[in-house]
């Protein structure tokens, strides 16, 4: 197998930090080893265990190396040729479209796909399948923050400033974010913040390894961050700490937002959140004392049925204190997947066209249709959101093409979603391993992995990066772009789906030109020369935009908009039958549905399986024993996993990581109640009963 003999500079396949790494071919050339890449500024050589061991998935025994087609004779997935497999997928999708109309065919993408793939997948759905029914797993990730960003600032880029600004601000409030487990190399920015005299506040119902580093840890009841943020804003007003000049000069909507906050008395907020009033006062003092501060949210407050309003309330706090649109101050969301940012910009979202354009906007349709060489009227309308799409499988949506997600493990109310997936007439899955979802498919298409193909990702800072091919893929696999090319041709679209990533990127540049996420000035050559380029970058001589909003916000009038939000309960609150709160999240050594990391011995040794974190008081009350199986039961189902007794969690709450299928699958329990704006499901709070199994 051919490999270049020198190391290739590239980026990790996993999270949104997109750590830089060098890949050096192993003797024999069958795989690569990871080496430090100290010149890349985001991680300066540091990697977590997942990144360090990522090559293990390239050479894993369980990696898919040839297409599989389910045969009538045996009902099992059997090896097939690429021609047979692609014919079967094209026919399966086309047959459904012919029989039931184009919207009976669905497409489900992923935020781990490169920009080129995400762009090509969105185009494939709209141009080759003519379906409106496309969405992706990013809906489960940062969609609430994205919606709140749009509402407040007129633009959604997770972080409006580079990570390097964090150590230089005065105070950071981390809300529902656990970088010690989810982005370990980024912890350095918080350590440096403290070394520089800045303060750290962590808001998390668990005393996580991140919270242990904080000057102040607030541990609200899951699902009550909205009340908490309103309570802090109430105190800001009551203590005369608002920035009236900023409010008057750069915002709109303060009167209503202020009135809503004033209705949230500290004592009321203490009752709702469980955070004592003195802690609220301390938080306000720490946040307001320095001249600059930041609020950063992650999935904790966002994955709620009121995630958009919750993020809006935290943004209100920033705006009222003049901590936005100024150097070293602002609100940001720590995006999650490898291309969580770029994946949400280029058209795999139900309502969206490339360049973060709106599918419902006639001018956007005309521009993109022009680049695609199709009639704007032929572009479908916006479709269903991710959970709604999965929920419609087998009824309104009868065939599905899935690329880059494993919803049998990661979707809310997963037993129901699994049942819906099983009920479709036709399912095709492109993956690198036989994930729990791929195992249900009629056709499985084995695709190349990160180190075997070139493509761009946009990290959590909005920095567009280039992953470079370091290794030739095994002979039996194809790239996702080759898959889409092969399918489009079979559906009668001969042109417009090139297999060369750079050619796709060049088209993406044109499609994004003039849009909110304008990539038109970014090229592969520039990314390599400049350690990434921050969008928007409207032309080749533009330096890119590391810092947004310093002069004006991206709204029509240039002013940021306060959101007039009030607290409301989670969709499910504890009652006599289900008296305990369940929240869910991550551990450092597994990634997402575990499809990739559960194939790595070293990671499995560190995090072998699911568990239920439970406080000693609750454990004693129900008779839970450390390490013994606990049953967690919600209105959706029952999961069983060993008890992990710890006083680092609230006594009214249990926590489960969601990385495993089977009996310990956390998502058997979770509530698919959706945020009305972002359509984000409530992964972070539902009501359960806990008992020894
Ligand atoms: N090791 C590892 N790293 C990852 C990933 C992974 O799967 N594994 N996934 C990547 C992706 S896609 C993402 S989105 C990010 C996610 O990164 P994070 O958001 O940091 O991860 P989570 O563990 O989902 O949630 C963070 C914290 O929210 C807390 N929390 C739970 N409920 C609430 C609540 O109601 N309010 C508040 N304030 N906090 C709450 C949890 O206790 C948890 O500590 O991580 C990325 N990095
Ligand atoms: N309970 C609970 N559930 C959650 C969350 C939570 O906090 N709690 N978090 C949610 C969040 S934030 C997210 S992002 C989702 C993520 O959940 P998933 O969408 O399931 O994410 P992954 O496990 O990364 O799935 C990616 C799949 O694509 C495959 N893959 C990797 N690279 C490629 C590629 O280049 N091409 C193709 N075709 N396939 C590829 C992988 O092998 C894997 O099977 O989970 C959500 N689910
Ligand atoms: S922190 Fe994220 S990008 Fe960095 S090595 Fe770990 S998984 Fe990869
Ligand atoms: Mo995510």
PDB file of C-alpha atoms in Angstrom, residues 515-676:
ATOM      1  CA  UNK A 515     -23.888  34.498   2.673  1.00  0.00           C
ATOM      2  CA  UNK A 516     -23.477  34.857   6.451  1.00  0.00           C
ATOM      3  CA  UNK A 517     -20.820  32.097   6.563  1.00  0.00           C
ATOM      4  CA  UNK A 518     -18.833  33.391   3.616  1.00  0.00           C
ATOM      5  CA  UNK A 519     -15.943  31.081   2.714  1.00  0.00           C
ATOM      6  CA  UNK A 520     -15.264  32.594  -0.707  1.00  0.00           C
ATOM      7  CA  UNK A 521     -11.836  33.975   0.236  1.00  0.00           C
ATOM      8  CA  UNK A 522     -10.654  30.689   1.755  1.00  0.00           C
ATOM      9  CA  UNK A 523      -8.615  28.162  -0.231  1.00  0.00           C
ATOM     10  CA  UNK A 524      -6.765  24.970   0.640  1.00  0.00           C
ATOM     11  CA  UNK A 525      -3.489  26.796  -0.012  1.00  0.00           C
ATOM     12  CA  UNK A 526      -4.383  29.627   2.367  1.00  0.00           C
ATOM     13  CA  UNK A 527      -5.497  27.292   5.134  1.00  0.00           C
ATOM     14  CA  UNK A 528      -2.179  25.482   4.997  1.00  0.00           C
ATOM     15  CA  UNK A 529      -0.170  28.695   4.932  1.00  0.00           C
ATOM     16  CA  UNK A 530      -2.105  30.388   7.765  1.00  0.00           C
ATOM     17  CA  UNK A 531      -2.948  27.661  10.348  1.00  0.00           C
ATOM     18  CA  UNK A 532      -6.588  27.981   9.380  1.00  0.00           C
ATOM     19  CA  UNK A 533      -8.729  30.918   8.287  1.00  0.00           C
ATOM     20  CA  UNK A 534     -11.656  32.305  10.309  1.00  0.00           C
ATOM     21  CA  UNK A 535     -14.907  32.938   8.440  1.00  0.00           C
ATOM     22  CA  UNK A 536     -16.397  35.215   7.239  1.00  0.00           C
ATOM     23  CA  UNK A 537     -13.679  35.672   4.658  1.00  0.00           C
ATOM     24  CA  UNK A 538     -15.264  37.270   1.589  1.00  0.00           C
ATOM     25  CA  UNK A 539     -12.233  37.497  -0.676  1.00  0.00           C
ATOM     26  CA  UNK A 540      -8.720  36.224  -1.148  1.00  0.00           C
ATOM     27  CA  UNK A 541      -7.123  39.372   0.237  1.00  0.00           C
ATOM     28  CA  UNK A 542      -9.388  39.454   3.349  1.00  0.00           C
ATOM     29  CA  UNK A 543      -7.563  38.355   6.491  1.00  0.00           C
ATOM     30  CA  UNK A 544     -10.515  36.352   7.843  1.00  0.00           C
ATOM     31  CA  UNK A 545     -12.442  37.298  10.996  1.00  0.00           C
ATOM     32  CA  UNK A 546     -11.131  35.869  14.273  1.00  0.00           C
ATOM     33  CA  UNK A 547     -13.247  38.341  16.281  1.00  0.00           C
ATOM     34  CA  UNK A 548     -16.844  39.168  15.452  1.00  0.00           C
ATOM     35  CA  UNK A 549     -19.170  41.992  16.516  1.00  0.00           C
ATOM     36  CA  UNK A 550     -16.540  44.447  17.773  1.00  0.00           C
ATOM     37  CA  UNK A 551     -18.054  47.307  15.736  1.00  0.00           C
ATOM     38  CA  UNK A 552     -21.575  46.095  15.185  1.00  0.00           C
ATOM     39  CA  UNK A 553     -23.683  42.996  15.574  1.00  0.00           C
ATOM     40  CA  UNK A 554     -24.917  41.187  12.450  1.00  0.00           C
ATOM     41  CA  UNK A 555     -28.536  42.283  12.884  1.00  0.00           C
ATOM     42  CA  UNK A 556     -30.166  44.709  10.449  1.00  0.00           C
ATOM     43  CA  UNK A 557     -29.684  47.675  12.759  1.00  0.00           C
ATOM     44  CA  UNK A 558     -26.321  46.462  14.062  1.00  0.00           C
ATOM     45  CA  UNK A 559     -27.652  46.156  17.599  1.00  0.00           C
ATOM     46  CA  UNK A 560     -27.832  43.013  19.699  1.00  0.00           C
ATOM     47  CA  UNK A 561     -31.346  41.942  20.690  1.00  0.00           C
ATOM     48  CA  UNK A 562     -32.298  41.089  24.254  1.00  0.00           C
ATOM     49  CA  UNK A 563     -34.631  38.084  24.516  1.00  0.00           C
ATOM     50  CA  UNK A 564     -37.686  38.666  26.743  1.00  0.00           C
ATOM     51  CA  UNK A 565     -37.500  35.231  28.369  1.00  0.00           C
ATOM     52  CA  UNK A 566     -39.080  33.814  31.511  1.00  0.00           C
ATOM     53  CA  UNK A 567     -38.438  30.549  33.315  1.00  0.00           C
ATOM     54  CA  UNK A 568     -40.535  27.477  32.637  1.00  0.00           C
ATOM     55  CA  UNK A 569     -40.243  23.923  33.903  1.00  0.00           C
ATOM     56  CA  UNK A 570     -38.650  21.060  32.040  1.00  0.00           C
ATOM     57  CA  UNK A 571     -41.098  18.982  30.005  1.00  0.00           C
ATOM     58  CA  UNK A 572     -40.994  16.382  32.781  1.00  0.00           C
ATOM     59  CA  UNK A 573     -40.677  17.191  36.460  1.00  0.00           C
ATOM     60  CA  UNK A 574     -40.302  14.614  39.222  1.00  0.00           C
ATOM     61  CA  UNK A 575     -43.480  13.160  40.718  1.00  0.00           C
ATOM     62  CA  UNK A 576     -44.381  10.301  43.044  1.00  0.00           C
ATOM     63  CA  UNK A 577     -43.884   7.667  40.354  1.00  0.00           C
ATOM     64  CA  UNK A 578     -40.708   9.119  38.832  1.00  0.00           C
ATOM     65  CA  UNK A 579     -39.166  11.072  41.706  1.00  0.00           C
ATOM     66  CA  UNK A 580     -35.567  11.485  40.490  1.00  0.00           C
ATOM     67  CA  UNK A 581     -34.011  13.610  37.722  1.00  0.00           C
ATOM     68  CA  UNK A 582     -31.848  11.951  35.078  1.00  0.00           C
ATOM     69  CA  UNK A 583     -29.198  13.847  33.207  1.00  0.00           C
ATOM     70  CA  UNK A 584     -26.809  12.482  30.599  1.00  0.00           C
ATOM     71  CA  UNK A 585     -23.453  13.316  29.055  1.00  0.00           C
ATOM     72  CA  UNK A 586     -19.941  12.131  28.349  1.00  0.00           C
ATOM     73  CA  UNK A 587     -16.798  10.531  29.701  1.00  0.00           C
ATOM     74  CA  UNK A 588     -13.324  11.345  28.477  1.00  0.00           C
ATOM     75  CA  UNK A 589     -12.443   7.998  26.916  1.00  0.00           C
ATOM     76  CA  UNK A 590     -15.521   7.394  24.756  1.00  0.00           C
ATOM     77  CA  UNK A 591     -16.874   9.442  21.890  1.00  0.00           C
ATOM     78  CA  UNK A 592     -20.579   9.868  21.193  1.00  0.00           C
ATOM     79  CA  UNK A 593     -22.393   6.635  20.280  1.00  0.00           C
ATOM     80  CA  UNK A 594     -19.044   4.894  20.769  1.00  0.00           C
ATOM     81  CA  UNK A 595     -19.138   3.509  17.227  1.00  0.00           C
ATOM     82  CA  UNK A 596     -15.474   4.389  16.792  1.00  0.00           C
ATOM     83  CA  UNK A 597     -14.015   4.552  20.304  1.00  0.00           C
ATOM     84  CA  UNK A 598     -15.606   1.302  21.500  1.00  0.00           C
ATOM     85  CA  UNK A 599     -13.323  -0.326  18.906  1.00  0.00           C
ATOM     86  CA  UNK A 600     -10.152   0.900  20.641  1.00  0.00           C
ATOM     87  CA  UNK A 601      -8.752  -1.396  23.370  1.00  0.00           C
ATOM     88  CA  UNK A 602      -7.022   1.341  25.322  1.00  0.00           C
ATOM     89  CA  UNK A 603     -10.202   3.427  25.487  1.00  0.00           C
ATOM     90  CA  UNK A 604     -12.356   0.450  26.456  1.00  0.00           C
ATOM     91  CA  UNK A 605      -9.955  -0.378  29.244  1.00  0.00           C
ATOM     92  CA  UNK A 606     -10.348   3.156  30.579  1.00  0.00           C
ATOM     93  CA  UNK A 607     -14.136   3.339  30.097  1.00  0.00           C
ATOM     94  CA  UNK A 608     -15.488  -0.186  29.712  1.00  0.00           C
ATOM     95  CA  UNK A 609     -19.207   0.432  30.040  1.00  0.00           C
ATOM     96  CA  UNK A 610     -22.153   2.484  31.209  1.00  0.00           C
ATOM     97  CA  UNK A 611     -22.805   3.450  34.834  1.00  0.00           C
ATOM     98  CA  UNK A 612     -25.231   5.419  36.937  1.00  0.00           C
ATOM     99  CA  UNK A 613     -23.748   8.190  39.042  1.00  0.00           C
ATOM    100  CA  UNK A 614     -25.752   8.481  42.266  1.00  0.00           C
ATOM    101  CA  UNK A 615     -25.346  10.437  45.510  1.00  0.00           C
ATOM    102  CA  UNK A 616     -24.730   8.419  48.722  1.00  0.00           C
ATOM    103  CA  UNK A 617     -27.964   9.743  50.305  1.00  0.00           C
ATOM    104  CA  UNK A 618     -30.126   8.631  47.412  1.00  0.00           C
ATOM    105  CA  UNK A 619     -28.161   5.373  47.184  1.00  0.00           C
ATOM    106  CA  UNK A 620     -28.824   4.660  50.865  1.00  0.00           C
ATOM    107  CA  UNK A 621     -32.515   5.495  50.509  1.00  0.00           C
ATOM    108  CA  UNK A 622     -33.061   3.028  47.660  1.00  0.00           C
ATOM    109  CA  UNK A 623     -30.518   0.430  48.769  1.00  0.00           C
ATOM    110  CA  UNK A 624     -28.042   0.909  45.913  1.00  0.00           C
ATOM    111  CA  UNK A 625     -24.656  -0.753  46.328  1.00  0.00           C
ATOM    112  CA  UNK A 626     -21.455   0.448  44.645  1.00  0.00           C
ATOM    113  CA  UNK A 627     -20.908  -1.526  41.442  1.00  0.00           C
ATOM    114  CA  UNK A 628     -24.201  -3.435  41.663  1.00  0.00           C
ATOM    115  CA  UNK A 629     -26.721  -3.069  38.834  1.00  0.00           C
ATOM    116  CA  UNK A 630     -29.222  -0.258  39.124  1.00  0.00           C
ATOM    117  CA  UNK A 631     -32.391  -0.045  37.070  1.00  0.00           C
ATOM    118  CA  UNK A 632     -33.306   3.430  35.857  1.00  0.00           C
ATOM    119  CA  UNK A 633     -36.879   3.634  34.605  1.00  0.00           C
ATOM    120  CA  UNK A 634     -38.542   6.497  32.737  1.00  0.00           C
ATOM    121  CA  UNK A 635     -41.813   6.812  30.845  1.00  0.00           C
ATOM    122  CA  UNK A 636     -39.862   5.702  27.733  1.00  0.00           C
ATOM    123  CA  UNK A 637     -38.247   2.550  29.087  1.00  0.00           C
ATOM    124  CA  UNK A 638     -35.761   0.918  31.423  1.00  0.00           C
ATOM    125  CA  UNK A 639     -31.961   0.829  31.428  1.00  0.00           C
ATOM    126  CA  UNK A 640     -29.637  -1.081  33.733  1.00  0.00           C
ATOM    127  CA  UNK A 641     -26.059  -0.188  34.633  1.00  0.00           C
ATOM    128  CA  UNK A 642     -23.788  -0.458  37.680  1.00  0.00           C
ATOM    129  CA  UNK A 643     -24.105   2.154  40.419  1.00  0.00           C
ATOM    130  CA  UNK A 644     -21.240   4.580  40.874  1.00  0.00           C
ATOM    131  CA  UNK A 645     -21.813   6.233  44.234  1.00  0.00           C
ATOM    132  CA  UNK A 646     -20.341   9.711  44.545  1.00  0.00           C
ATOM    133  CA  UNK A 647     -21.093  12.872  46.463  1.00  0.00           C
ATOM    134  CA  UNK A 648     -20.113  14.933  43.431  1.00  0.00           C
ATOM    135  CA  UNK A 649     -23.674  14.810  42.108  1.00  0.00           C
ATOM    136  CA  UNK A 650     -26.832  16.413  43.485  1.00  0.00           C
ATOM    137  CA  UNK A 651     -28.838  14.058  45.665  1.00  0.00           C
ATOM    138  CA  UNK A 652     -31.981  14.529  43.539  1.00  0.00           C
ATOM    139  CA  UNK A 653     -30.245  13.645  40.265  1.00  0.00           C
ATOM    140  CA  UNK A 654     -28.581  10.657  38.621  1.00  0.00           C
ATOM    141  CA  UNK A 655     -26.218  10.845  35.648  1.00  0.00           C
ATOM    142  CA  UNK A 656     -25.570   8.364  32.846  1.00  0.00           C
ATOM    143  CA  UNK A 657     -23.136   8.635  29.951  1.00  0.00           C
ATOM    144  CA  UNK A 658     -24.755   7.815  26.599  1.00  0.00           C
ATOM    145  CA  UNK A 659     -21.925   6.027  24.751  1.00  0.00           C
ATOM    146  CA  UNK A 660     -23.233   2.455  24.916  1.00  0.00           C
ATOM    147  CA  UNK A 661     -25.994   0.408  23.243  1.00  0.00           C
ATOM    148  CA  UNK A 662     -27.949  -2.419  24.839  1.00  0.00           C
ATOM    149  CA  UNK A 663     -29.175  -2.677  28.382  1.00  0.00           C
ATOM    150  CA  UNK A 664     -27.231   0.349  29.609  1.00  0.00           C
ATOM    151  CA  UNK A 665     -28.305   2.657  26.775  1.00  0.00           C
ATOM    152  CA  UNK A 666     -29.078   6.016  28.401  1.00  0.00           C
ATOM    153  CA  UNK A 667     -31.212   7.098  25.474  1.00  0.00           C
ATOM    154  CA  UNK A 668     -33.743   4.376  26.161  1.00  0.00           C
ATOM    155  CA  UNK A 669     -34.785   6.776  28.928  1.00  0.00           C
ATOM    156  CA  UNK A 670     -34.454  10.280  27.477  1.00  0.00           C
ATOM    157  CA  UNK A 671     -37.364  12.526  26.623  1.00  0.00           C
ATOM    158  CA  UNK A 672     -37.786  13.738  23.031  1.00  0.00           C
ATOM    159  CA  UNK A 673     -39.627  16.892  24.129  1.00  0.00           C
ATOM    160  CA  UNK A 674     -38.428  19.496  21.637  1.00  0.00           C
ATOM    161  CA  UNK A 675     -37.446  23.134  21.995  1.00  0.00           C
ATOM    162  CA  UNK A 676     -40.047  25.089  19.996  1.00  0.00           C
TER     163      UNK A 676
END
